[in-house]
């Protein structure tokens, strides 16, 4: 399959956005990776979806493909009209605050955890704020993004399966039994699962993982977990 030309991709997203003029608007804050550029427009991959971002003025010019950014603005359909853009390296005060001490990660420990999860060999390690983001490739050939704390705790992971590899809600939900999903989650090591919400390409469930941590799961409409995010612990009284 030939890669989609950038111009065609941007045009397709623009067409999609324009085809739904009555779509509800909402104020959003998204975090994602810049995956395409088209003149002053950015295409940001948020993990489960790609959104077309319209920056204010020339504020998007400093971002390149591969940059992690936070976008605040108004969402309508698949288009975000950005009120502000911020890169992961941006800090308030333009560098006037003293730099924090950076602790080198224990790469061997991180790799052991990746292997224990079946996430394969580490191919990239980036520091993003106070979190290490690691990219690895699993046995199925999919990229996996794992997020670790400076102390080496696994906070979140996301198998980057393409959208066409995940069944859509409207195609699958009527034939899906809740008990089947609950059994599938149990087989994948999760307990006390509770349904939170339905999305276009996934369901959100809250559960406990093998480490007895409370997590939010993104579960496709086959019952496969492809994203896990640990919830913060309740503050001690």
mmCIF file of C-alpha atoms in Angstrom:
data_model
loop_
_atom_site.group_PDB
_atom_site.id
_atom_site.type_symbol
_atom_site.label_atom_id
_atom_site.label_comp_id
_atom_site.label_asym_id
_atom_site.label_seq_id
_atom_site.Cartn_x
_atom_site.Cartn_y
_atom_site.Cartn_z
ATOM 1 C CA UNK A 1 0.000 0.000 0.000
ATOM 2 C CA UNK A 2 1.376 3.383 -1.012
ATOM 3 C CA UNK A 3 1.511 6.053 1.736
ATOM 4 C CA UNK A 4 -1.181 8.706 1.541
ATOM 5 C CA UNK A 5 0.239 11.965 0.122
ATOM 6 C CA UNK A 6 0.233 14.768 2.663
ATOM 7 C CA UNK A 7 -1.899 17.020 0.484
ATOM 8 C CA UNK A 8 -4.485 14.291 -0.049
ATOM 9 C CA UNK A 9 -4.543 13.451 3.650
ATOM 10 C CA UNK A 10 -5.113 17.059 4.669
ATOM 11 C CA UNK A 11 -7.759 17.487 2.005
ATOM 12 C CA UNK A 12 -9.552 14.366 3.197
ATOM 13 C CA UNK A 13 -9.587 15.584 6.779
ATOM 14 C CA UNK A 14 -10.779 19.022 5.699
ATOM 15 C CA UNK A 15 -13.561 17.404 3.664
ATOM 16 C CA UNK A 16 -14.570 15.309 6.665
ATOM 17 C CA UNK A 17 -14.720 18.358 8.902
ATOM 18 C CA UNK A 18 -16.703 20.394 6.382
ATOM 19 C CA UNK A 19 -19.159 17.570 5.751
ATOM 20 C CA UNK A 20 -20.546 17.879 9.299
ATOM 21 C CA UNK A 21 -21.349 21.577 9.829
ATOM 22 C CA UNK A 22 -23.876 20.775 12.545
ATOM 23 C CA UNK A 23 -21.429 18.822 14.701
ATOM 24 C CA UNK A 24 -21.436 19.744 18.369
ATOM 25 C CA UNK A 25 -18.694 22.051 19.550
ATOM 26 C CA UNK A 26 -16.788 21.604 22.788
ATOM 27 C CA UNK A 27 -13.778 23.076 24.496
ATOM 28 C CA UNK A 28 -10.995 20.489 24.639
ATOM 29 C CA UNK A 29 -7.411 19.961 25.716
ATOM 30 C CA UNK A 30 -5.592 17.241 23.794
ATOM 31 C CA UNK A 31 -2.098 15.816 23.997
ATOM 32 C CA UNK A 32 -0.637 14.134 20.961
ATOM 33 C CA UNK A 33 2.070 13.849 18.360
ATOM 34 C CA UNK A 34 2.333 15.896 15.173
ATOM 35 C CA UNK A 35 2.181 13.348 12.355
ATOM 36 C CA UNK A 36 1.512 15.577 9.318
ATOM 37 C CA UNK A 37 1.808 19.224 8.286
ATOM 38 C CA UNK A 38 0.028 21.051 5.479
ATOM 39 C CA UNK A 39 0.893 24.738 5.193
ATOM 40 C CA UNK A 40 -0.301 26.189 8.526
ATOM 41 C CA UNK A 41 -2.373 23.126 9.476
ATOM 42 C CA UNK A 42 -1.237 20.287 11.735
ATOM 43 C CA UNK A 43 -2.506 16.717 11.980
ATOM 44 C CA UNK A 44 -2.176 15.496 15.577
ATOM 45 C CA UNK A 45 -2.386 11.835 16.585
ATOM 46 C CA UNK A 46 -4.001 11.625 20.022
ATOM 47 C CA UNK A 47 -3.707 7.849 20.161
ATOM 48 C CA UNK A 48 -7.237 6.777 19.270
ATOM 49 C CA UNK A 49 -7.904 9.421 16.643
ATOM 50 C CA UNK A 50 -6.256 11.963 14.391
ATOM 51 C CA UNK A 51 -7.425 15.549 14.521
ATOM 52 C CA UNK A 52 -6.840 18.465 12.192
ATOM 53 C CA UNK A 53 -5.535 21.440 14.177
ATOM 54 C CA UNK A 54 -5.918 24.998 12.925
ATOM 55 C CA UNK A 55 -3.372 27.095 14.855
ATOM 56 C CA UNK A 56 -3.929 30.757 15.615
ATOM 57 C CA UNK A 57 -1.807 32.977 13.377
ATOM 58 C CA UNK A 58 1.642 31.465 12.820
ATOM 59 C CA UNK A 59 1.804 29.715 16.213
ATOM 60 C CA UNK A 60 2.093 26.292 14.563
ATOM 61 C CA UNK A 61 5.151 27.064 12.462
ATOM 62 C CA UNK A 62 7.648 26.038 15.155
ATOM 63 C CA UNK A 63 6.316 22.476 15.403
ATOM 64 C CA UNK A 64 7.669 19.660 13.283
ATOM 65 C CA UNK A 65 6.520 16.125 12.553
ATOM 66 C CA UNK A 66 7.266 13.991 15.606
ATOM 67 C CA UNK A 67 6.846 16.788 18.161
ATOM 68 C CA UNK A 68 4.627 16.165 21.181
ATOM 69 C CA UNK A 69 2.219 19.053 21.742
ATOM 70 C CA UNK A 70 -0.711 20.079 23.898
ATOM 71 C CA UNK A 71 -3.585 21.832 22.123
ATOM 72 C CA UNK A 72 -6.348 23.824 23.793
ATOM 73 C CA UNK A 73 -9.243 25.037 21.713
ATOM 74 C CA UNK A 74 -12.667 24.338 20.228
ATOM 75 C CA UNK A 75 -13.419 20.908 18.765
ATOM 76 C CA UNK A 76 -15.960 20.594 15.964
ATOM 77 C CA UNK A 77 -16.125 17.236 14.245
ATOM 78 C CA UNK A 78 -12.509 16.233 13.584
ATOM 79 C CA UNK A 79 -11.124 19.788 13.601
ATOM 80 C CA UNK A 80 -9.719 21.738 16.546
ATOM 81 C CA UNK A 81 -9.507 25.514 16.252
ATOM 82 C CA UNK A 82 -6.577 26.090 18.581
ATOM 83 C CA UNK A 83 -6.547 28.869 21.140
ATOM 84 C CA UNK A 84 -3.086 27.826 22.327
ATOM 85 C CA UNK A 85 -0.352 25.356 21.402
ATOM 86 C CA UNK A 86 2.402 24.189 23.705
ATOM 87 C CA UNK A 87 5.281 21.830 23.058
ATOM 88 C CA UNK A 88 6.465 19.286 25.617
ATOM 89 C CA UNK A 89 9.725 21.236 25.963
ATOM 90 C CA UNK A 90 8.004 24.558 26.667
ATOM 91 C CA UNK A 91 8.351 25.867 30.202
ATOM 92 C CA UNK A 92 6.789 29.002 31.683
ATOM 93 C CA UNK A 93 9.199 31.853 32.242
ATOM 94 C CA UNK A 94 11.197 31.230 29.046
ATOM 95 C CA UNK A 95 13.896 29.352 30.853
ATOM 96 C CA UNK A 96 14.246 31.777 33.765
ATOM 97 C CA UNK A 97 13.520 29.050 36.304
ATOM 98 C CA UNK A 98 16.432 26.807 37.298
ATOM 99 C CA UNK A 99 16.600 23.504 35.488
ATOM 100 C CA UNK A 100 15.553 20.438 37.404
ATOM 101 C CA UNK A 101 18.036 17.653 38.028
ATOM 102 C CA UNK A 102 17.610 14.896 35.465
ATOM 103 C CA UNK A 103 18.125 11.350 36.728
ATOM 104 C CA UNK A 104 19.348 8.849 34.148
ATOM 105 C CA UNK A 105 16.867 5.991 33.738
ATOM 106 C CA UNK A 106 17.748 2.399 34.576
ATOM 107 C CA UNK A 107 17.479 1.119 31.018
ATOM 108 C CA UNK A 108 17.983 -2.540 31.972
ATOM 109 C CA UNK A 109 15.095 -2.377 34.445
ATOM 110 C CA UNK A 110 12.855 -0.687 31.902
ATOM 111 C CA UNK A 111 13.701 -3.309 29.286
ATOM 112 C CA UNK A 112 12.906 -6.128 31.720
ATOM 113 C CA UNK A 113 9.473 -4.630 32.314
ATOM 114 C CA UNK A 114 8.866 -4.295 28.580
ATOM 115 C CA UNK A 115 9.730 -7.956 28.074
ATOM 116 C CA UNK A 116 7.496 -9.001 30.988
ATOM 117 C CA UNK A 117 4.589 -7.191 29.306
ATOM 118 C CA UNK A 118 5.387 -8.728 25.910
ATOM 119 C CA UNK A 119 6.213 -5.325 24.420
ATOM 120 C CA UNK A 120 9.476 -6.341 22.750
ATOM 121 C CA UNK A 121 12.786 -4.522 22.406
ATOM 122 C CA UNK A 122 13.163 -0.825 23.167
ATOM 123 C CA UNK A 123 13.885 1.219 20.042
ATOM 124 C CA UNK A 124 13.489 4.783 21.368
ATOM 125 C CA UNK A 125 13.523 6.529 24.741
ATOM 126 C CA UNK A 126 12.398 10.131 25.212
ATOM 127 C CA UNK A 127 11.950 12.256 28.316
ATOM 128 C CA UNK A 128 8.603 14.064 28.298
ATOM 129 C CA UNK A 129 8.224 16.373 31.279
ATOM 130 C CA UNK A 130 8.709 14.052 34.283
ATOM 131 C CA UNK A 131 7.940 10.877 32.348
ATOM 132 C CA UNK A 132 10.032 8.598 30.144
ATOM 133 C CA UNK A 133 8.272 7.623 26.916
ATOM 134 C CA UNK A 134 9.606 4.434 25.393
ATOM 135 C CA UNK A 135 8.795 3.057 21.959
ATOM 136 C CA UNK A 136 9.191 -0.668 21.380
ATOM 137 C CA UNK A 137 7.934 -3.165 18.803
ATOM 138 C CA UNK A 138 5.916 -6.186 19.920
ATOM 139 C CA UNK A 139 5.757 -9.646 18.328
ATOM 140 C CA UNK A 140 2.906 -8.580 16.039
ATOM 141 C CA UNK A 141 5.038 -5.763 14.635
ATOM 142 C CA UNK A 142 3.045 -2.946 16.261
ATOM 143 C CA UNK A 143 4.681 0.037 17.920
ATOM 144 C CA UNK A 144 4.063 0.192 21.663
ATOM 145 C CA UNK A 145 4.377 3.461 23.606
ATOM 146 C CA UNK A 146 5.085 2.914 27.301
ATOM 147 C CA UNK A 147 5.296 5.687 29.884
ATOM 148 C CA UNK A 148 7.440 5.271 33.015
ATOM 149 C CA UNK A 149 7.941 7.479 36.039
ATOM 150 C CA UNK A 150 11.515 8.613 36.904
ATOM 151 C CA UNK A 151 11.519 5.799 39.482
ATOM 152 C CA UNK A 152 10.833 3.201 36.804
ATOM 153 C CA UNK A 153 7.124 2.602 37.470
ATOM 154 C CA UNK A 154 5.007 1.727 34.453
ATOM 155 C CA UNK A 155 2.252 4.363 34.312
ATOM 156 C CA UNK A 156 0.661 3.789 30.934
ATOM 157 C CA UNK A 157 1.033 1.781 27.745
ATOM 158 C CA UNK A 158 -0.556 2.016 24.330
ATOM 159 C CA UNK A 159 -0.342 -0.465 21.462
ATOM 160 C CA UNK A 160 -0.448 1.671 18.313
ATOM 161 C CA UNK A 161 -2.732 -0.499 16.241
ATOM 162 C CA UNK A 162 -4.036 1.183 13.091
ATOM 163 C CA UNK A 163 -7.653 2.291 13.096
ATOM 164 C CA UNK A 164 -8.710 -0.144 10.359
ATOM 165 C CA UNK A 165 -7.517 -3.014 12.569
ATOM 166 C CA UNK A 166 -10.100 -2.163 15.233
ATOM 167 C CA UNK A 167 -13.803 -2.848 14.649
ATOM 168 C CA UNK A 168 -16.121 0.140 14.883
ATOM 169 C CA UNK A 169 -18.847 0.452 17.498
ATOM 170 C CA UNK A 170 -21.671 0.681 14.950
ATOM 171 C CA UNK A 171 -20.485 -2.502 13.242
ATOM 172 C CA UNK A 172 -19.969 -4.565 16.396
ATOM 173 C CA UNK A 173 -21.899 -3.339 19.418
ATOM 174 C CA UNK A 174 -25.253 -4.954 18.582
ATOM 175 C CA UNK A 175 -23.603 -8.392 18.454
ATOM 176 C CA UNK A 176 -21.420 -7.894 21.543
ATOM 177 C CA UNK A 177 -22.433 -9.239 24.945
ATOM 178 C CA UNK A 178 -21.195 -7.429 28.042
ATOM 179 C CA UNK A 179 -20.442 -10.759 29.680
ATOM 180 C CA UNK A 180 -18.185 -11.697 26.763
ATOM 181 C CA UNK A 181 -16.138 -8.533 27.268
ATOM 182 C CA UNK A 182 -15.943 -9.110 31.015
ATOM 183 C CA UNK A 183 -14.704 -12.681 30.409
ATOM 184 C CA UNK A 184 -12.151 -11.423 27.876
ATOM 185 C CA UNK A 185 -10.817 -8.864 30.359
ATOM 186 C CA UNK A 186 -10.571 -11.554 33.034
ATOM 187 C CA UNK A 187 -8.543 -13.738 30.656
ATOM 188 C CA UNK A 188 -6.196 -10.780 30.081
ATOM 189 C CA UNK A 189 -5.573 -10.454 33.820
ATOM 190 C CA UNK A 190 -8.043 -7.751 34.872
ATOM 191 C CA UNK A 191 -10.446 -7.945 37.829
ATOM 192 C CA UNK A 192 -13.506 -5.994 38.992
ATOM 193 C CA UNK A 193 -14.040 -4.508 35.553
ATOM 194 C CA UNK A 194 -16.737 -1.830 35.200
ATOM 195 C CA UNK A 195 -17.856 -0.214 31.951
ATOM 196 C CA UNK A 196 -17.306 3.549 31.806
ATOM 197 C CA UNK A 197 -18.126 4.708 28.256
ATOM 198 C CA UNK A 198 -18.486 3.798 24.581
ATOM 199 C CA UNK A 199 -16.352 5.513 21.945
ATOM 200 C CA UNK A 200 -16.151 5.158 18.180
ATOM 201 C CA UNK A 201 -13.292 2.633 18.128
ATOM 202 C CA UNK A 202 -13.144 1.512 21.751
ATOM 203 C CA UNK A 203 -14.880 1.130 25.080
ATOM 204 C CA UNK A 204 -13.472 2.534 28.289
ATOM 205 C CA UNK A 205 -13.435 0.249 31.310
ATOM 206 C CA UNK A 206 -12.125 0.689 34.840
ATOM 207 C CA UNK A 207 -10.481 -2.348 36.402
ATOM 208 C CA UNK A 208 -7.641 -3.685 38.532
ATOM 209 C CA UNK A 209 -4.560 -5.049 36.788
ATOM 210 C CA UNK A 210 -2.210 -7.847 37.909
ATOM 211 C CA UNK A 211 -0.408 -5.394 40.212
ATOM 212 C CA UNK A 212 -3.763 -4.528 41.878
ATOM 213 C CA UNK A 213 -3.594 -0.992 40.485
ATOM 214 C CA UNK A 214 -6.728 0.861 39.432
ATOM 215 C CA UNK A 215 -6.487 1.463 35.692
ATOM 216 C CA UNK A 216 -8.505 2.841 32.808
ATOM 217 C CA UNK A 217 -8.559 0.493 29.821
ATOM 218 C CA UNK A 218 -9.223 1.134 26.153
ATOM 219 C CA UNK A 219 -10.859 -2.040 24.886
ATOM 220 C CA UNK A 220 -11.749 -2.596 21.238
ATOM 221 C CA UNK A 221 -15.044 -4.130 20.186
ATOM 222 C CA UNK A 222 -13.497 -7.601 20.137
ATOM 223 C CA UNK A 223 -12.633 -7.324 23.821
ATOM 224 C CA UNK A 224 -8.880 -6.797 23.346
ATOM 225 C CA UNK A 225 -7.122 -4.277 25.599
ATOM 226 C CA UNK A 226 -4.761 -2.030 23.669
ATOM 227 C CA UNK A 227 -4.254 0.773 26.177
ATOM 228 C CA UNK A 228 -3.865 0.855 29.943
ATOM 229 C CA UNK A 229 -3.464 3.965 32.084
ATOM 230 C CA UNK A 230 -2.896 3.776 35.809
ATOM 231 C CA UNK A 231 -5.071 6.015 37.947
ATOM 232 C CA UNK A 232 -3.316 8.073 40.628
ATOM 233 C CA UNK A 233 -3.523 6.766 44.171
ATOM 234 C CA UNK A 234 -6.008 8.450 46.501
ATOM 235 C CA UNK A 235 -4.159 10.993 48.677
ATOM 236 C CA UNK A 236 -3.379 9.771 52.180
ATOM 237 C CA UNK A 237 -5.597 11.247 54.852
#
